[in-house]
Amino acid sequence: MADNGTGVTEFILMGFQLQAELQLGLFFMFLAFYLITMGGNLGMIMLIQSDPRLQTPMYFFLSHLSFLDICYSSVIVPQLLETLGTHKMVITYERCATQFFFFTWYASTECFLLAVMAYDRYVAVCSPLLYAMAMTPQTRLGLVAAAYSGAMVNTVVRTGCTFSISFCKSNQVDFFFCDLPPLLKLACSETKSREQVIFLLAFLVITTSISVILISYLFIIWAILKIRTAGAKAKTFSTCASHMTAVALFFGTLIFMYLKGNMGKSLWEDKIVSVFYTVVIPMLNPMIYSLRNKEVKEALKKAFKRMKVSQGE
């Protein structure tokens, strides 16, 4: 196999390095989480596609969020399950780079998509009469395409900078997937300039997305405060509550991982936080949007009634 100019042809994912009984327990736990993630997000996409009441811009963007959660969870979890279940820890250089590329793309796209969803809520709350005109099908597709395209720029540069580094100190990655911090520890060439580019791009992606979200919600809160009746205030706020919860979970973990640096962090903290945003958050998002959303709950009840009727026949 070619060494790609790095001296390394394969990596060894060290994973969690626990006793065999604990590894087996983690295998079944992560398998259950992954199955719930797939079922929940696929179910959300099918529900949105099948219910006419959910054919709105907000749910169009939510279906893409579910798609992204399926994708970036599927980039990580099957590899993790393989490591835990078979103790096969070897991953080729090419497969490692591919995993890194797609994980970065899907996670970056989710950052931008959450910003798009905040902007959608801003238009809906602050300019309800213009909402249908502002969020046309063409506009929705354009916003989603911009999220994927902007994320691709970050992904190409980040992957290129990372895998142009020479890895010759070791091929043992003390992590459960090919992520940036553990890979940088294996570098034997100068990485400062590349790290600065990678950090700058991560900073731009996260801060741009958060800025759009914060500005959108400042206007939303201002509009809600001007509503006179308490019931109308609560109803308007409830349409944004699920998105605010998803934003807090996703960006909180990303900031901890990639913008805080290494100060005060242990490798185990990195692993736990990474499990949270690669395994747990994709599983939680469908629950957040279904349990806190009246329209989704009504659509679910309608779907269950249809299932009972079809079974009765």
PDB file of N, CA and C in Angstrom, residues 5 60 78 111 170 278 292-293 297:
ATOM      1  N   GLY A   5       3.197   9.556   1.378  1.00  0.00           N
ATOM      2  CA  GLY A   5       4.181  10.545   1.768  1.00  0.00           C
ATOM      3  C   GLY A   5       4.217  10.823   3.253  1.00  0.00           C
ATOM      4  N   PHE A  60     -39.327  21.509   6.297  1.00  0.00           N
ATOM      5  CA  PHE A  60     -38.401  21.205   5.201  1.00  0.00           C
ATOM      6  C   PHE A  60     -36.965  21.227   5.725  1.00  0.00           C
ATOM      7  N   PRO A  78     -20.794   3.079  13.089  1.00  0.00           N
ATOM      8  CA  PRO A  78     -20.436   1.730  12.621  1.00  0.00           C
ATOM      9  C   PRO A  78     -18.959   1.388  12.860  1.00  0.00           C
ATOM     10  N   CYS A 111     -24.009  23.042  11.319  1.00  0.00           N
ATOM     11  CA  CYS A 111     -23.825  24.387  11.890  1.00  0.00           C
ATOM     12  C   CYS A 111     -24.584  25.422  11.068  1.00  0.00           C
ATOM     13  N   SER A 170       3.909   7.903  15.534  1.00  0.00           N
ATOM     14  CA  SER A 170       3.208   6.659  15.858  1.00  0.00           C
ATOM     15  C   SER A 170       2.013   6.559  14.929  1.00  0.00           C
ATOM     16  N   THR A 278     -21.558  13.025  18.635  1.00  0.00           N
ATOM     17  CA  THR A 278     -21.614  12.112  17.489  1.00  0.00           C
ATOM     18  C   THR A 278     -22.654  11.008  17.657  1.00  0.00           C
ATOM     19  N   ARG A 292     -41.640  18.495  21.975  1.00  0.00           N
ATOM     20  CA  ARG A 292     -41.897  19.906  22.270  1.00  0.00           C
ATOM     21  C   ARG A 292     -42.670  20.605  21.160  1.00  0.00           C
ATOM     22  N   ASN A 293     -43.172  19.849  20.186  1.00  0.00           N
ATOM     23  CA  ASN A 293     -43.815  20.460  19.036  1.00  0.00           C
ATOM     24  C   ASN A 293     -45.220  19.890  18.861  1.00  0.00           C
ATOM     25  N   LYS A 297     -46.513  16.232  17.208  1.00  0.00           N
ATOM     26  CA  LYS A 297     -47.236  15.273  18.045  1.00  0.00           C
ATOM     27  C   LYS A 297     -48.592  14.910  17.431  1.00  0.00           C
TER      28      LYS A 297
END
